[in-house]
XYZ file of N, CA and C in Angstrom:
537
model
N 0.800 -1.027 0.296
C -0.122 0.099 0.267
C 1.311 1.278 0.245
N 0.866 2.146 -0.949
C 1.343 3.064 -0.967
C 0.362 4.652 -0.753
N -0.075 5.077 -0.136
C -0.449 6.620 -0.016
C -0.114 7.748 -0.836
N -1.327 8.390 -1.140
C -0.600 9.839 -1.744
C -0.090 10.914 -0.784
N 0.549 11.787 -1.297
C 1.081 12.615 -0.329
C -0.299 13.522 -0.130
N -0.876 13.322 -0.166
C -2.216 14.459 0.525
C -2.637 13.590 2.223
N -3.200 14.727 3.103
C -3.920 14.157 4.252
C -4.967 13.161 3.828
N -4.708 11.922 4.691
C -6.166 10.718 4.619
C -6.254 10.466 3.566
N -4.888 10.082 2.947
C -5.181 8.956 1.524
C -5.390 7.429 2.403
N -6.117 6.757 1.676
C -5.819 5.555 2.593
C -6.570 4.447 1.361
N -5.506 3.485 0.423
C -5.682 2.977 -0.744
C -6.244 1.457 -0.094
N -7.218 0.703 -0.637
C -8.261 -0.063 0.171
C -8.357 -1.161 -0.605
N -8.489 -2.686 0.184
C -8.338 -3.972 -0.607
C -9.789 -4.002 -0.499
N -10.912 -4.463 -1.483
C -12.297 -4.805 -0.714
C -12.205 -5.814 -1.985
N -13.602 -6.636 -2.136
C -13.928 -7.504 -3.045
C -14.989 -6.674 -3.430
N -14.791 -6.736 -4.939
C -16.037 -5.592 -6.039
C -17.647 -6.359 -5.094
N -17.901 -7.484 -4.875
C -18.838 -7.542 -4.259
C -19.071 -8.272 -3.036
N -19.494 -7.785 -1.985
C -19.458 -8.635 -0.596
C -20.306 -9.162 -0.441
N -19.885 -10.835 -0.062
C -20.516 -12.037 -0.214
C -20.302 -12.718 1.497
N -20.059 -12.642 2.725
C -19.996 -12.953 3.934
C -21.007 -12.018 4.860
N -21.886 -13.153 5.482
C -22.720 -12.468 6.073
C -23.297 -13.860 7.386
N -23.117 -13.014 8.606
C -23.303 -13.355 9.582
C -24.579 -14.348 9.728
N -24.260 -15.268 9.842
C -25.659 -16.812 10.439
C -25.341 -17.027 11.736
N -26.684 -16.938 12.638
C -26.671 -16.967 13.930
C -25.835 -18.594 13.779
N -25.600 -19.073 14.719
C -24.918 -20.994 15.687
C -23.655 -20.968 13.609
N -23.549 -20.078 13.235
C -22.736 -20.631 12.237
C -21.262 -19.893 12.357
N -19.945 -20.318 12.329
C -18.849 -19.741 12.913
C -18.180 -18.830 11.637
N -17.641 -17.769 11.733
C -17.240 -16.731 10.482
C -16.125 -16.438 11.170
N -14.877 -16.525 10.231
C -13.966 -15.808 10.809
C -12.896 -15.298 9.955
N -11.881 -14.546 10.638
C -10.860 -13.173 9.411
C -9.649 -13.398 10.433
N -8.789 -13.160 9.179
C -7.138 -12.888 9.881
C -6.467 -12.342 8.798
N -5.866 -11.711 9.205
C -4.988 -11.225 7.818
C -3.516 -10.920 8.947
N -2.246 -10.546 7.658
C -1.085 -10.337 8.063
C -0.651 -8.966 7.381
N -0.023 -8.016 8.403
C 0.141 -6.460 7.853
C 1.219 -5.602 9.077
N 1.641 -4.998 7.977
C 2.561 -3.927 9.067
C 2.353 -2.465 8.088
N 2.713 -1.609 9.086
C 2.494 -0.388 8.960
C 4.140 0.506 8.879
N 4.446 1.779 8.810
C 5.779 1.788 8.600
C 5.484 3.053 9.600
N 4.790 3.383 10.395
C 3.945 4.466 11.536
C 3.866 3.750 12.194
N 3.787 3.717 13.453
C 2.622 3.247 14.567
C 2.080 4.039 15.267
N 2.210 5.480 15.405
C 1.086 6.496 15.473
C 0.610 7.334 14.537
N 1.077 7.746 13.304
C 0.849 8.323 12.298
C -0.142 7.411 11.288
N 0.339 6.274 10.721
C -0.231 5.402 9.872
C -1.723 5.638 10.932
N -2.457 4.855 9.596
C -3.978 3.888 10.389
C -4.661 2.594 9.716
N -5.327 1.995 9.802
C -5.679 0.991 8.947
C -7.308 0.563 9.315
N -7.841 -0.003 8.642
C -8.669 -0.878 9.347
C -8.502 -2.282 8.803
N -8.793 -3.594 9.452
C -8.844 -4.584 8.421
C -9.900 -5.891 9.296
N -11.104 -6.333 8.293
C -11.708 -7.149 8.952
C -12.699 -6.489 8.117
N -14.431 -7.343 8.276
C -15.709 -7.654 7.632
C -16.207 -6.734 7.863
N -16.550 -5.796 6.903
C -17.428 -4.300 6.843
C -18.274 -4.653 5.726
N -19.490 -3.446 5.663
C -20.242 -3.500 5.031
C -18.937 -2.706 3.369
N -19.352 -2.724 2.237
C -18.517 -2.253 1.077
C -19.146 -1.000 1.116
N -17.824 -0.174 0.554
C -17.576 0.895 0.989
C -16.535 2.059 0.445
N -16.784 3.100 -0.469
C -15.805 3.670 -0.737
C -14.913 4.967 0.711
N -15.206 5.133 1.382
C -14.714 5.395 2.248
C -14.784 4.822 3.762
N -13.976 4.008 3.818
C -13.926 2.946 5.017
C -13.279 3.621 6.493
N -12.947 4.578 6.312
C -13.000 4.966 7.795
C -13.997 5.959 8.457
N -14.374 6.395 7.395
C -15.954 7.367 7.832
C -17.730 6.639 7.605
N -17.881 5.977 7.233
C -18.999 5.300 7.327
C -19.400 3.840 7.061
N -18.238 3.261 7.727
C -19.053 1.457 8.584
C -19.962 1.617 9.393
N -21.185 1.005 8.586
C -22.452 1.288 9.318
C -22.702 -0.853 9.566
N -21.582 -1.667 9.192
C -21.981 -2.853 9.488
C -20.541 -3.677 9.357
N -20.754 -4.082 10.406
C -19.041 -5.161 10.509
C -18.257 -5.773 11.757
N -17.596 -6.677 11.585
C -16.668 -6.638 12.504
C -15.096 -5.903 12.457
N -14.194 -5.486 12.559
C -13.543 -5.137 11.842
C -12.272 -4.143 12.873
N -10.996 -4.237 12.864
C -9.749 -3.790 13.419
C -9.670 -2.233 13.242
N -9.345 -1.429 14.404
C -9.519 -0.077 13.548
C -7.904 0.572 14.684
N -7.061 1.253 13.772
C -5.845 1.651 14.202
C -6.213 3.431 13.813
N -6.693 3.602 14.524
C -6.534 5.519 14.361
C -5.460 6.448 14.375
N -5.265 7.955 13.397
C -4.169 8.406 13.551
C -3.734 8.634 15.505
N -2.592 8.953 15.630
C -2.789 9.755 16.734
C -2.543 8.804 18.260
N -2.590 7.536 17.957
C -2.455 6.742 19.220
C -1.639 4.835 18.069
N -1.568 4.196 19.078
C -0.810 2.944 19.048
C -1.966 2.043 19.693
N -2.778 2.047 19.684
C -3.910 0.914 20.228
C -4.972 0.453 18.735
N -5.331 -0.661 19.219
C -5.516 -1.238 18.179
C -6.978 -1.737 18.620
N -8.301 -0.848 18.215
C -9.561 -1.207 18.552
C -10.697 -2.317 17.836
N -10.754 -3.097 18.589
C -12.196 -4.137 17.869
C -13.106 -3.796 17.728
N -14.198 -3.292 16.666
C -15.167 -3.092 16.726
C -16.325 -3.533 16.051
N -17.758 -4.049 16.773
C -18.940 -5.014 16.422
C -19.738 -3.731 16.017
N -20.241 -3.268 14.482
C -20.785 -2.846 14.499
C -22.114 -3.209 13.640
N -23.320 -2.785 13.793
C -24.763 -3.652 13.524
C -25.952 -2.296 13.190
N -26.359 -2.006 12.164
C -27.261 -1.003 12.019
C -27.061 0.178 12.510
N -25.367 0.666 12.259
C -24.718 1.922 12.622
C -24.612 1.863 14.322
N -25.079 1.208 15.052
C -24.624 0.843 16.454
C -23.850 -0.002 16.788
N -22.922 0.457 17.322
C -21.607 -0.283 18.461
C -22.313 -1.116 19.171
N -22.339 -2.762 18.983
C -22.485 -3.787 19.976
C -21.495 -4.157 20.826
N -20.179 -3.707 20.429
C -19.537 -4.894 21.294
C -18.121 -3.596 21.010
N -16.982 -3.465 21.844
C -15.282 -3.103 21.586
C -14.563 -3.205 22.335
N -13.263 -3.808 21.771
C -12.365 -3.950 22.994
C -11.183 -3.030 22.035
N -10.332 -2.654 23.619
C -8.842 -2.238 22.878
C -8.042 -3.022 23.395
N -6.925 -3.243 22.249
C -5.532 -3.824 22.132
C -4.681 -3.042 22.121
N -3.487 -3.284 23.330
C -2.188 -2.041 23.399
C -0.978 -3.089 23.095
N 0.152 -2.508 23.017
C 1.210 -2.659 23.101
C 1.505 -3.997 21.885
N 0.955 -4.050 20.634
C 1.133 -4.843 19.723
C 1.892 -4.559 18.676
N 1.885 -3.222 17.705
C 2.258 -2.796 16.804
C 4.276 -2.168 17.562
N 5.016 -2.491 16.441
C 5.870 -2.407 15.861
C 6.507 -1.788 14.527
N 6.775 -0.542 14.095
C 7.448 -0.069 13.429
C 7.560 -0.995 11.895
N 7.066 -1.244 10.849
C 7.670 -2.117 9.423
C 7.673 -3.847 10.393
N 7.291 -3.846 11.196
C 6.879 -5.336 11.782
C 5.353 -6.043 11.244
N 5.733 -7.281 10.931
C 4.361 -8.353 10.663
C 3.449 -7.857 12.191
N 2.158 -8.243 11.776
C 1.388 -8.284 13.425
C 0.132 -8.793 12.385
N -0.437 -10.275 12.931
C -1.137 -10.636 12.811
C -2.509 -10.258 13.184
N -3.660 -9.987 12.789
C -5.003 -10.022 13.331
C -5.816 -10.749 12.765
N -6.529 -11.178 13.756
C -8.195 -12.039 13.648
C -9.020 -12.150 14.121
N -10.139 -12.557 14.142
C -11.003 -12.934 14.758
C -11.812 -14.543 14.416
N -12.715 -14.674 15.698
C -13.392 -15.876 15.014
C -15.031 -15.550 15.598
N -16.118 -15.725 15.360
C -17.087 -15.883 15.793
C -17.578 -17.143 16.134
N -18.116 -17.568 17.176
C -17.984 -19.095 17.597
C -19.728 -19.517 17.047
N -20.110 -20.258 17.699
C -21.551 -20.642 17.677
C -22.655 -20.214 17.907
N -22.231 -19.448 19.443
C -22.768 -18.693 20.474
C -22.633 -16.888 20.125
N -22.138 -16.983 18.897
C -22.209 -15.165 18.309
C -20.829 -15.015 19.123
N -20.394 -15.333 20.452
C -19.346 -14.926 21.214
C -18.183 -14.276 20.014
N -16.770 -13.117 20.165
C -16.385 -12.816 19.259
C -14.939 -13.125 19.757
N -14.129 -13.956 19.294
C -13.097 -14.680 20.246
C -11.343 -13.713 19.150
N -10.404 -12.363 19.993
C -9.847 -11.860 18.885
C -8.210 -12.452 18.757
N -7.390 -12.137 18.079
C -6.155 -13.244 18.440
C -5.199 -12.147 17.615
N -4.577 -11.280 18.021
C -3.805 -10.996 17.954
C -1.939 -10.822 18.026
N -1.408 -10.433 17.386
C 0.221 -11.024 17.832
C 1.445 -10.540 16.463
N 2.152 -11.498 17.164
C 3.097 -11.941 15.937
C 2.994 -13.441 15.784
N 3.474 -13.540 14.314
C 2.973 -15.358 14.101
C 2.252 -16.401 14.854
N 0.742 -15.590 14.693
C 0.088 -16.328 14.911
C -0.246 -17.461 14.178
N -0.259 -17.182 12.669
C 0.136 -18.173 11.373
C 1.398 -18.882 11.584
N 1.798 -20.124 10.865
C 3.069 -20.288 10.335
C 3.570 -21.646 11.058
N 4.657 -22.033 10.905
C 5.278 -23.403 11.674
C 5.370 -22.818 13.129
N 5.181 -23.911 14.317
C 5.307 -24.018 15.751
C 5.864 -25.143 16.145
N 6.997 -24.843 17.007
C 7.683 -26.099 17.740
C 6.409 -26.415 18.611
N 6.502 -27.891 18.312
C 5.172 -28.580 19.223
C 5.288 -28.395 20.841
N 6.464 -27.898 21.217
C 6.548 -27.855 23.094
C 6.246 -26.157 23.353
N 6.020 -25.526 22.140
C 5.610 -23.665 21.902
C 4.082 -23.579 22.932
N 4.059 -23.203 23.767
C 2.412 -22.986 23.974
C 1.111 -22.748 22.822
N 0.413 -23.289 23.286
C -0.244 -22.673 22.155
C -0.691 -20.849 22.530
N -0.957 -19.795 21.367
C -1.535 -18.588 22.378
C -3.101 -18.833 21.975
N -3.655 -18.289 23.389
C -4.741 -17.915 23.268
C -5.645 -16.847 22.409
N -6.644 -16.431 22.811
C -7.011 -15.007 22.266
C -6.546 -14.149 23.353
N -6.236 -12.984 22.075
C -6.411 -11.754 23.050
C -7.129 -10.706 23.879
N -8.606 -11.197 23.016
C -9.638 -10.321 24.110
C -11.236 -11.425 23.561
N -11.762 -10.269 24.023
C -13.429 -11.675 23.762
C -14.464 -10.438 24.004
N -15.114 -10.311 23.099
C -16.026 -9.624 22.963
C -17.506 -10.970 22.749
N -18.418 -10.717 24.337
C -19.518 -10.925 24.228
C -20.672 -10.204 23.576
N -21.148 -10.989 22.350
C -21.805 -10.433 20.959
C -22.868 -11.188 21.112
N -23.029 -11.835 22.065
C -24.174 -13.079 21.663
C -25.752 -12.237 21.086
N -25.545 -11.171 21.727
C -26.721 -10.184 21.504
C -25.974 -9.617 19.684
N -25.625 -10.434 19.197
C -25.950 -9.492 17.397
C -27.104 -9.836 16.847
N -27.858 -8.588 16.494
C -28.785 -8.158 15.991
C -29.174 -8.539 15.236
N -30.487 -8.801 14.574
C -30.855 -9.527 13.652
C -30.369 -8.583 12.450
N -29.931 -7.446 12.765
C -29.744 -6.596 11.096
C -28.380 -6.730 10.992
N -27.745 -7.538 12.160
C -26.144 -7.758 11.320
C -26.498 -9.540 10.623
N -27.221 -9.854 10.829
C -27.754 -10.839 9.962
C -28.220 -10.722 8.483
N -28.498 -9.766 8.379
C -29.381 -9.092 7.099
C -28.383 -8.355 6.415
N -27.054 -8.085 6.562
C -26.545 -7.691 5.740
C -25.415 -8.456 4.986
N -24.319 -8.303 4.111
C -23.378 -8.809 3.301
C -21.942 -8.242 3.723
N -21.018 -8.641 4.005
C -20.074 -7.961 4.567
C -18.843 -8.376 3.830
N -17.919 -7.520 3.779
C -16.861 -7.487 2.700
C -15.609 -8.195 3.567
N -14.483 -8.945 3.037
C -13.276 -8.372 3.758
C -12.423 -7.450 2.778
N -12.047 -6.508 4.113
C -11.380 -5.166 3.566
C -10.033 -5.135 4.599
N -9.129 -4.596 3.540
C -7.995 -4.185 4.330
C -7.692 -2.583 3.750
N -7.418 -1.475 4.540
C -7.402 0.001 4.360
C -5.865 0.010 4.788
N -4.935 0.811 4.835
C -3.998 1.346 5.464
C -3.613 2.918 5.035
N -3.851 3.807 5.612
C -3.570 5.392 5.507
C -2.520 6.084 6.244
N -2.597 7.327 5.588
C -1.755 8.059 6.559
C -2.005 9.047 7.373
N -3.346 8.184 7.569
C -3.906 9.740 8.923
C -3.621 11.390 8.463
N -3.979 11.928 9.080
C -4.155 12.992 8.506
C -2.858 14.171 8.073
N -1.975 13.420 8.108
C -0.622 13.801 7.956
C -0.945 13.994 6.220
N 0.019 15.136 5.429
C -0.478 14.803 4.244
C 1.134 14.355 3.455
N 1.362 13.324 3.717
C 2.898 12.339 3.420
C 2.497 11.301 2.537
N 3.687 11.363 1.925
C 3.424 9.597 1.676
C 3.886 8.224 2.293
N 3.194 7.401 2.458
C 3.752 6.437 3.349
C 2.997 4.898 3.042
N 3.655 4.066 3.497
C 3.690 3.007 2.730
C 3.054 1.900 4.195
N 2.795 0.655 3.777
C 2.299 -0.465 4.525
C 2.526 -1.499 3.240
N 2.338 -3.097 4.280
C 2.466 -3.874 3.539
C 1.067 -5.355 3.877
N 0.627 -5.632 3.049
C 0.084 -6.884 3.530
C 0.417 -7.983 3.079
N 0.429 -8.956 4.143
C 1.281 -10.302 3.116
C -0.238 -11.378 2.805
N -1.099 -11.371 4.348
C -2.410 -11.838 3.211
C -3.682 -11.369 4.078
N -4.816 -11.873 3.384
C -5.994 -11.516 4.173
C -7.027 -12.715 3.810
N -7.451 -12.831 4.657
C -8.542 -14.339 4.350
C -9.661 -14.622 5.159
N -10.239 -14.662 4.946
C -12.159 -14.790 5.138
C -12.866 -15.906 5.462
N -13.817 -16.641 6.013
C -14.346 -17.967 6.003
C -15.443 -17.597 6.937
N -16.563 -18.505 6.066
C -17.551 -18.612 6.632
C -18.344 -20.398 6.551
N -18.853 -20.605 7.928
C -19.451 -22.039 7.447
C -20.947 -22.171 7.262
N -20.689 -22.583 6.331
C -22.023 -23.265 5.518
C -23.011 -23.674 6.667
């Protein structure tokens, strides 16, 4: 990803048509690996959201990670019909120019398990303890509005409010739903 030298530039990867839909009692998953050059000024959104050309301003439905300009925290948001259903903040995870894996799993009860850290995916020795979830959002109250919308795997990296070219890297983006 390379931004323009204008403030609030955010190149985005999103499918042309949204095709993921939360269904009660069915699992839903998202995972990506990315890195940003500046942990304070850069911004990003990663997750399943409604199809939009302005992801930093108009998300009405989705489950996504948001890193805003001016902070090093990553906030996980669950939004349905423009109403926030759940949120959790992850801190101390970002390092400039270093991969971070971000993922979530919606279980059959509608709870959202959040996974974040480095190298969550890949070969691990058998004697290394399995990494557990970094957080959990008890969102079993996911509303009917969430089940009525199609969500789109999305990744957007921006330069925040700085009028400077910045770069970011995405290694992979993965989304899956149980049928």
